[in-house]
Short mmCIF file of C-alpha atoms and ligand atoms in Angstrom, two decimals:
data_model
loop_
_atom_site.label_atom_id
_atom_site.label_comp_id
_atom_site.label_asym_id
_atom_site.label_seq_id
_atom_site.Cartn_x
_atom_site.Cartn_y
_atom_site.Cartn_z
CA UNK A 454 0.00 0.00 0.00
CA UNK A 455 1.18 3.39 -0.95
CA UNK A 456 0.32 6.64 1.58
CA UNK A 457 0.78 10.11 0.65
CA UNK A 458 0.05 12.98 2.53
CA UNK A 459 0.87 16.66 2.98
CA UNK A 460 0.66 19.71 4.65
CA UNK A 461 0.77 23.62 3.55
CA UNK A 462 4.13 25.03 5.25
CA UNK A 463 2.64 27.54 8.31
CA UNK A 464 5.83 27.26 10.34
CA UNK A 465 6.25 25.70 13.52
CA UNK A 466 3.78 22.83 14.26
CA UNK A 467 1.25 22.85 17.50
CA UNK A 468 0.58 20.21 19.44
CA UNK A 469 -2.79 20.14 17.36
CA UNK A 470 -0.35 18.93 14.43
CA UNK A 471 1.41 16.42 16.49
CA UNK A 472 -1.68 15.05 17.85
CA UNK A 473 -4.04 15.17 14.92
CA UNK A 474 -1.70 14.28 12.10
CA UNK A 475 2.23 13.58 12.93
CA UNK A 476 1.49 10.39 15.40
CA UNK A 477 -0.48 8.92 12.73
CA UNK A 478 2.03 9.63 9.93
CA UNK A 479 4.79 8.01 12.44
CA UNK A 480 2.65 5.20 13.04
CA UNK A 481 2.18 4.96 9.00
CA UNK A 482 5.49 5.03 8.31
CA UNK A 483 6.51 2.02 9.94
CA UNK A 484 3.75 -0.03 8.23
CA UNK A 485 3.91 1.61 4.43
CA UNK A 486 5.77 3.02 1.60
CA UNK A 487 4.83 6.82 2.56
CA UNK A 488 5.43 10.06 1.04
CA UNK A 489 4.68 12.99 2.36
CA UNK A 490 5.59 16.25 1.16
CA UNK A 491 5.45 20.28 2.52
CA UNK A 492 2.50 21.43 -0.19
CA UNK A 493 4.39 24.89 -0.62
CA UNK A 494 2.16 25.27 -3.87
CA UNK A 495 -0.61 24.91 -1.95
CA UNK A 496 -0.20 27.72 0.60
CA UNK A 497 0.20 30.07 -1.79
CA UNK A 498 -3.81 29.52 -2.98
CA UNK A 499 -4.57 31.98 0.44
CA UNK A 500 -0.83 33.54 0.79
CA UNK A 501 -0.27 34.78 -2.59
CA UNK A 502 -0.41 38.48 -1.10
CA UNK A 503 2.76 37.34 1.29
CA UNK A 504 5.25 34.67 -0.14
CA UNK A 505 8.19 36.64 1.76
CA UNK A 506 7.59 33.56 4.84
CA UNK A 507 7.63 31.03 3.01
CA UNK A 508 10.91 29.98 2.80
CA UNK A 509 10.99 29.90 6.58
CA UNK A 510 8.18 28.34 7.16
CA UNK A 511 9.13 25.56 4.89
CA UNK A 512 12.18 25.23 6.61
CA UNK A 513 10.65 25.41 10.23
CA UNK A 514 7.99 22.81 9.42
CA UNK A 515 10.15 20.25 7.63
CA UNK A 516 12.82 20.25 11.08
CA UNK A 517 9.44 19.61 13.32
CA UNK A 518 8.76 16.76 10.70
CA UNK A 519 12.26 15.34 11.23
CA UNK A 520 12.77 16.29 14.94
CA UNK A 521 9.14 14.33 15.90
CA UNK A 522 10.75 11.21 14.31
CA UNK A 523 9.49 11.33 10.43
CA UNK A 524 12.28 9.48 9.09
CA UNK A 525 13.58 10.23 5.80
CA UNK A 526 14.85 6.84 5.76
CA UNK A 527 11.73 5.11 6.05
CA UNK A 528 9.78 7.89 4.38
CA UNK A 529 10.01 9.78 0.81
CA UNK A 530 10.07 13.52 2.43
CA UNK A 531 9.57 16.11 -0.43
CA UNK A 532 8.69 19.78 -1.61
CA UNK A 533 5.80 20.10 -4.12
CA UNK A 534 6.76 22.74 -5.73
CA UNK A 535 10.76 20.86 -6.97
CA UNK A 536 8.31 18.31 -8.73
CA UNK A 537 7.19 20.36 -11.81
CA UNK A 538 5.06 17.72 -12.82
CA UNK A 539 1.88 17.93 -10.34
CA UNK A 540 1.76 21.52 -12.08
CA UNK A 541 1.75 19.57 -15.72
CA UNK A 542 -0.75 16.79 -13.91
CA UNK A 543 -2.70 19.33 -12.86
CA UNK A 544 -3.32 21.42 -15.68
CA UNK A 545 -4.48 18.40 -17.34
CA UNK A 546 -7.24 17.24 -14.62
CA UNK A 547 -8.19 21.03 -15.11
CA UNK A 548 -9.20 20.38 -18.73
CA UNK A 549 -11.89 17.38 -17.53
CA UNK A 550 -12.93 18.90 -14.54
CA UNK A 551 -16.64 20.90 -14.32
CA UNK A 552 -16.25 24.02 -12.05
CA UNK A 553 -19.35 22.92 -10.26
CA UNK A 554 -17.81 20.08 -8.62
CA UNK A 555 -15.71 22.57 -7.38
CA UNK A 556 -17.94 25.38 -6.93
CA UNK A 557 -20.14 22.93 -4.30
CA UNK A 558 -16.82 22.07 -2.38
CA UNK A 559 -17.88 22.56 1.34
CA UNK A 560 -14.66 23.70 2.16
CA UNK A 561 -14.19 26.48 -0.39
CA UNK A 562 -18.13 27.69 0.18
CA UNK A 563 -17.37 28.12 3.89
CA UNK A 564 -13.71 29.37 3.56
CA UNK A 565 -15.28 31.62 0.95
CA UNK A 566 -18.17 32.97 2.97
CA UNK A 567 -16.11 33.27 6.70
CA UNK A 568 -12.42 34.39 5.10
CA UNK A 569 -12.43 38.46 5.09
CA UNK A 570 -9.50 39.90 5.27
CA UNK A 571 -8.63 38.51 1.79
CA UNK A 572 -10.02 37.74 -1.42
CA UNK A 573 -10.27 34.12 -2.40
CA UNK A 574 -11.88 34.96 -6.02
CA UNK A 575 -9.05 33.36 -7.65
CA UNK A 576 -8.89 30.53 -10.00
CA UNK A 577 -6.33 28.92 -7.78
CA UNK A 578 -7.85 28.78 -4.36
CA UNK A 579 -11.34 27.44 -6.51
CA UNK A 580 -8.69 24.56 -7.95
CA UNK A 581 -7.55 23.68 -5.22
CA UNK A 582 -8.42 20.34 -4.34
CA UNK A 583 -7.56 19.98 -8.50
CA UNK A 584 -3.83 20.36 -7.53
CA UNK A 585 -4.34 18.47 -4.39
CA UNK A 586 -5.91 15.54 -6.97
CA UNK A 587 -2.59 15.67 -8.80
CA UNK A 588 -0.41 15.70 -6.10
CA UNK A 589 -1.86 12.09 -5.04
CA UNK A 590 -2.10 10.70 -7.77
CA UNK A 591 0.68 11.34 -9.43
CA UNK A 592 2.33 8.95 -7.29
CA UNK A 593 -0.58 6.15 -7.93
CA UNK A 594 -0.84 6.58 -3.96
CA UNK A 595 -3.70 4.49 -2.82
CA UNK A 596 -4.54 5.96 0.67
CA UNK A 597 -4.11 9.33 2.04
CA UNK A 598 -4.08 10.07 5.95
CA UNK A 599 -6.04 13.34 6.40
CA UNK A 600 -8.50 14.62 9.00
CA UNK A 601 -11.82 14.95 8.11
CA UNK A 602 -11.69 18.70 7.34
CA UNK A 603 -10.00 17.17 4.46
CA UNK A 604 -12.88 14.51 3.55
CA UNK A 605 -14.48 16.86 1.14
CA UNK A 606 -11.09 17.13 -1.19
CA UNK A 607 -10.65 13.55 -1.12
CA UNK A 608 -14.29 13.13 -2.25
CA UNK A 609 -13.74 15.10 -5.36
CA UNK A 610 -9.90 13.78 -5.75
CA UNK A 611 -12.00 10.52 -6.23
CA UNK A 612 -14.56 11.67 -8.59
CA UNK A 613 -12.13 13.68 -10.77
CA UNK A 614 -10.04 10.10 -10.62
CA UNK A 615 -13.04 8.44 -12.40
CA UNK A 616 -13.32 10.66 -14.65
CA UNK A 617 -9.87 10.17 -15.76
CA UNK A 618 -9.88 6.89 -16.37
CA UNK A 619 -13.19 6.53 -17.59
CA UNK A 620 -12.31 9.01 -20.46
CA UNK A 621 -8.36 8.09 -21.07
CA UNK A 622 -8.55 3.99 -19.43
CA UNK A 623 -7.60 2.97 -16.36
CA UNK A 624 -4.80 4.72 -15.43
CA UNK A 625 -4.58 5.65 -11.55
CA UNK A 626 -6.14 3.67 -8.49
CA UNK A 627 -8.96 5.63 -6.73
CA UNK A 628 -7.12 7.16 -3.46
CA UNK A 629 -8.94 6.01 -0.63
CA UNK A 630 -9.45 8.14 2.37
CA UNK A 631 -7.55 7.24 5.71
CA UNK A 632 -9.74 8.88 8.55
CA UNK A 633 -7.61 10.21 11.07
CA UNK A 634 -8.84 9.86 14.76
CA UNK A 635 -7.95 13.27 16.15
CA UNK A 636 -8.18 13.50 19.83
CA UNK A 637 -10.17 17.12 20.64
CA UNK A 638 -8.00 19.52 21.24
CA UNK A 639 -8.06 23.17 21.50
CA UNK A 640 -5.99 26.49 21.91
CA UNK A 641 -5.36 28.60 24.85
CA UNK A 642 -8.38 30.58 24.38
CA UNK A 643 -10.70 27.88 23.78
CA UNK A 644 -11.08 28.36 20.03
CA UNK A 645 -9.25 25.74 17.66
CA UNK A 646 -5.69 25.71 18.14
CA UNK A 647 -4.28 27.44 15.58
CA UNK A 648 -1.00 29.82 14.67
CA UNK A 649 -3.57 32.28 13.59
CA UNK A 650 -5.57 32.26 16.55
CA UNK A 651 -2.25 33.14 19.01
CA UNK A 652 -3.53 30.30 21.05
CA UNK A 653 -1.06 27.56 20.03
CA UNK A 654 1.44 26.04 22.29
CA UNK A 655 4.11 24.99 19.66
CA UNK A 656 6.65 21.61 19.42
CA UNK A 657 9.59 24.30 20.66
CA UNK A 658 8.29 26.00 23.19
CA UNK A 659 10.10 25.80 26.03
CA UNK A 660 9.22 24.71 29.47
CA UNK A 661 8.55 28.32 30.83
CA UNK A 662 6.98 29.53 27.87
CA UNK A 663 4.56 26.42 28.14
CA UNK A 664 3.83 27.12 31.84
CA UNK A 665 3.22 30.92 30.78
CA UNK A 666 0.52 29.71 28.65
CA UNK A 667 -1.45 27.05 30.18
CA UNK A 668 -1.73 28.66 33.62
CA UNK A 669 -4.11 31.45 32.06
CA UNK A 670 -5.75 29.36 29.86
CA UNK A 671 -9.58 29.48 29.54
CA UNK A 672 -11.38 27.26 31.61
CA UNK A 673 -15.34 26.33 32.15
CA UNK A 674 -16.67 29.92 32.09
CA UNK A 675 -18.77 28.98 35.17
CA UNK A 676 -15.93 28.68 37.53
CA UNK A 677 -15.36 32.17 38.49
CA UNK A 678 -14.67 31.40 42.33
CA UNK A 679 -12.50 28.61 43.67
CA UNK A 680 -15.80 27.31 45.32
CA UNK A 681 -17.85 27.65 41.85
CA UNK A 682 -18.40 23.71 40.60
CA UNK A 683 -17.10 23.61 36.86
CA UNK A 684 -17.91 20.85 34.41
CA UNK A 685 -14.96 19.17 32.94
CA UNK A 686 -16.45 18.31 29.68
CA UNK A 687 -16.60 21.73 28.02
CA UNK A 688 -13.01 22.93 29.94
CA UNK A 689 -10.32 22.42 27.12
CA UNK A 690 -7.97 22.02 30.21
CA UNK A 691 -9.62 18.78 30.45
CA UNK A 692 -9.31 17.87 27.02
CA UNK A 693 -5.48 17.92 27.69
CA UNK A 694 -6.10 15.58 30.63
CA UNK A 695 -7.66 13.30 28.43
CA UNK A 696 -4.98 13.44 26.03
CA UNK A 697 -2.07 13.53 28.78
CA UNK A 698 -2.78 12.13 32.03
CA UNK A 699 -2.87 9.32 33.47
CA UNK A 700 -7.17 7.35 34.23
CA UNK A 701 -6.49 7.99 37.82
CA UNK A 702 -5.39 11.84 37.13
CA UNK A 703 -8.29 12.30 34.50
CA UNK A 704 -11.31 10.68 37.82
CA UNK A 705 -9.46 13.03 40.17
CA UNK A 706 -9.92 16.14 38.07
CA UNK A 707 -13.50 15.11 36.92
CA UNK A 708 -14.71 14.82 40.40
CA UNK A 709 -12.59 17.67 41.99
CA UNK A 710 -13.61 19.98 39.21
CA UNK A 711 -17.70 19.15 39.56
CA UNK A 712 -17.26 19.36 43.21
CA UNK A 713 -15.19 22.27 43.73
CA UNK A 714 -12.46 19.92 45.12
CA UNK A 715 -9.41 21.16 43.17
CA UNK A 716 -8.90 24.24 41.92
CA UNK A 717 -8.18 25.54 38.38
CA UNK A 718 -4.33 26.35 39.21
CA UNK A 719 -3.82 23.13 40.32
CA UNK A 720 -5.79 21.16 37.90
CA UNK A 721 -3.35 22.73 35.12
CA UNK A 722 -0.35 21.75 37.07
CA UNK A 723 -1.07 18.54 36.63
CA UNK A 724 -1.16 18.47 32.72
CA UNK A 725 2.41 21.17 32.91
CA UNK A 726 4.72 18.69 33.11
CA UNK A 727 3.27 16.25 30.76
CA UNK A 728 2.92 18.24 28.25
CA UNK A 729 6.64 19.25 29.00
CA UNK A 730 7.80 15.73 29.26
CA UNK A 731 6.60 14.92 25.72
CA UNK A 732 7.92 17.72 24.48
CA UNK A 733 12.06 17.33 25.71
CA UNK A 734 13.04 13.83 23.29
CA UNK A 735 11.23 16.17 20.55
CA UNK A 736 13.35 19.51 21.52
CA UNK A 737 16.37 17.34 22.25
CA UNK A 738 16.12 15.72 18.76
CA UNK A 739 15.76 19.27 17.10
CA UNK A 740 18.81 21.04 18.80
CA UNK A 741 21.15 17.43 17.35
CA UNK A 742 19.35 17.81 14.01
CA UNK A 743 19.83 21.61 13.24
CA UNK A 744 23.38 21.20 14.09
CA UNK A 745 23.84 19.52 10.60
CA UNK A 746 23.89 22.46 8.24
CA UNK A 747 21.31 22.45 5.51
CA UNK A 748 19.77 19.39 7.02
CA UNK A 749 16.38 20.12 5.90
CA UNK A 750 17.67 20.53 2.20
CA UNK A 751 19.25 17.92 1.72
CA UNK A 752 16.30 15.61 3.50
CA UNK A 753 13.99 17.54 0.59
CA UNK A 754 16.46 17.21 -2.33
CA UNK A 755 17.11 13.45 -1.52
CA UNK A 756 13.15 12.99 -1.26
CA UNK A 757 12.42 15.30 -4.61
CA UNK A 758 14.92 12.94 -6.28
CA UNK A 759 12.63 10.14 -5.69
CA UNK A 760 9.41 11.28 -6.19
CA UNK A 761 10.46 12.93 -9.14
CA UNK A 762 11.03 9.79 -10.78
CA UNK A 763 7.88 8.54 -10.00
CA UNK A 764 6.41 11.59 -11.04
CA UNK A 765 8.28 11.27 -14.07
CA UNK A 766 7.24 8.40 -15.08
CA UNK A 767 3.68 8.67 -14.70
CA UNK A 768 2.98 11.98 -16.83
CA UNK A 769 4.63 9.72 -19.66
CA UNK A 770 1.90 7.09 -19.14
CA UNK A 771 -0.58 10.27 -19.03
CA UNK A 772 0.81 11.82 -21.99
CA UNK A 773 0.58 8.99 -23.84
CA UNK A 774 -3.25 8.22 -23.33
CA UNK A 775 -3.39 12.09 -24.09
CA UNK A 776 -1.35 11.41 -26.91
CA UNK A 777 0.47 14.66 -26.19
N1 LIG B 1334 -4.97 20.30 1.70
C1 LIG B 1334 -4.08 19.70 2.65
C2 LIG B 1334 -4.16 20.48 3.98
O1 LIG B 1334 -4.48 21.64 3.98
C3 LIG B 1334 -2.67 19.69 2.17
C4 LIG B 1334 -2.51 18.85 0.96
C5 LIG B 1334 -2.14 19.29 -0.29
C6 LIG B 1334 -2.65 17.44 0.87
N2 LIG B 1334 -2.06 18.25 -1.14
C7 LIG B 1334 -2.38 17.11 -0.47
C8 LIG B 1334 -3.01 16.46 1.78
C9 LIG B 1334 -2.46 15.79 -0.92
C10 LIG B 1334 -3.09 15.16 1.34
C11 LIG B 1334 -2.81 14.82 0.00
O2 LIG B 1334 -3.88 19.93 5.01
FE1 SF4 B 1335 -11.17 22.96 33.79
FE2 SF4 B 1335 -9.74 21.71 35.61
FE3 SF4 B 1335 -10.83 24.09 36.14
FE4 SF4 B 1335 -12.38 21.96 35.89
S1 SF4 B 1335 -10.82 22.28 37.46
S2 SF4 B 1335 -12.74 23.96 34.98
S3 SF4 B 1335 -11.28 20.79 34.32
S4 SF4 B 1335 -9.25 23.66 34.65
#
């Protein structure tokens, strides 16, 4: 079984990364031929306005990668935008594909109605999940390990699939979706965790800068007082116990927290130190890596060597059903 997967370069990953998409890709990576590549391209569809980061943030994103234990032995580790082809791939699924599959896209209706402060009217963000189709199959990848924010894409990566090889014969395998299971888990402030948001609390952070930002974090809005009962199942403290502690920690904190037993202070100081503790192999692992200059290059040039042969190979197979 080949798995693909990929993620648009923000910068430094959040726990909500780690959680809701690196442990599975680690996991994956010991079981299957995987690629997974930084979707540079791809960040561009809502960042055109600011490609000055980008460089960085492919950089920072790609050390997280390697410093949480994505192995670029194990794993094909690449850069979209060094493999020309998913542009050529691309423009060619554009040619069969009807701009109401598109236009319906859950994703780009909401991102379209709730995104303000810039305009997504172009014919890049609305193709999208076309270049996302491309990038999967291009590599004849038969399962792709995304959360289901992503379900949507993978829907029409499907459909657009079909009507490939309907028109031109069987040429790629449908790309099934791999649901991820992603544990809830939210930012500072209660809202999604996200780099946007300033609620994150990021792979590097260090052990202060953690503290500094759990210990105000919001709790259940009905514990004002230290005698005020709180319910733990809407306090996004709790969904950290869930993730971190231990079943004994996690019945303390339920019943101290609906009873006014334990505080809010002291419930987070529970969670401080695990979330620390998982953190240090991942920090330690970072501070050996970066000490190799031009690590992350040559990770991505060694990956974009191999996927580019792949890549290669396939658009001749496409060009020849095309006969371009
Ligand atoms: N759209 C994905 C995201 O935002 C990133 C992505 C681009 C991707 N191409 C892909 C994911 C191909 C899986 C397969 O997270
Ligand atoms: Fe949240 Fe813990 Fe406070 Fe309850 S005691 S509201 S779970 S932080």
């Amino acid at each position: 079984m080949r798995v693909l997967s990929g993620m648009r370069p923000s910068g430094k990953l959040h726990l909500g990364h780690y959680h809701g998409v690196l442990k599975n890709w680690l996991k994956l990576q010991n079981e299957s031929e995987c690629f997974f590549f930084v979707a540079d391209w791809h960040a561009l569809t809502t960042e055109y306005n600011n490609p000055s980061a980008i460089q960085d943030n492919i950089k920072e994103m790609a050390l997280d990668w390697l410093s949480v234990g994505i192995d670029p032995e194990k794993s094909t580790v690449f850069l979209q935008s060094a493999i020309k082809e998913h542009a050529e791939l691309h423009l060619l699924l554009s040619m069969i594909t009807p701009i109401p599959w598109l236009e319906r896209n859950p994703t780009y209706k909401e991102q379209i109605e709730e995104v303000k402060d810039k305009d997504l009217h172009t014919y890049g963000f609305l193709g999208y999940p076309i270049l996302q189709t491309a990038d999967i199959i291009i590599y004849k990848a038969n399962a792709v390990p995304v959360g289901i924010d992503q379900a949507p894409h993978l829907e029409l990566s499907r459909e657009i699939t079909r009507r490939f090889n309907f028109l031109y014969g069987e040429t790629f395998p449908e790309p099934q979706t791999l649901l991820t299971e992603t544990p809830k888990l939210l930012g500072t402030d209660g809202r999604k965790m996200s780099k946007s948001y300033n609620n994150a609390i990021f792979l590097s952070d260090a052990p202060d800068v953690i503290e500094k930002k759990i210990l105000p974090m919001m709790t259940d809005p009905a514990r004002q007082r230290r005698t005020d009962a709180g319910n733990p199942e809407i306090c996004p403290v709790f969904f950290l116990h869930k993730i971190y502690s231990s079943a004994d920690v996690i019945q303390k904190v339920d019943e101290g927290c609906r009873t006014a037993g334990i505080g809010c202070i002291e419930c987070k100081k529970f969670v401080i130190p695990k979330i620390i503790e998982e953190l240090k192999p991942i920090q330690e692992k970072r501070a050996e890596i970066v000490k190799t200059p031009d690590i992350v290059n040559d990770v991505l040039n060694k990956g974009n060597e191999k996927a580019g042969k792949i890549a290669q190979k396939t658009m001749e197979d496409v060009r020849k059903v095309l006969n371009l």
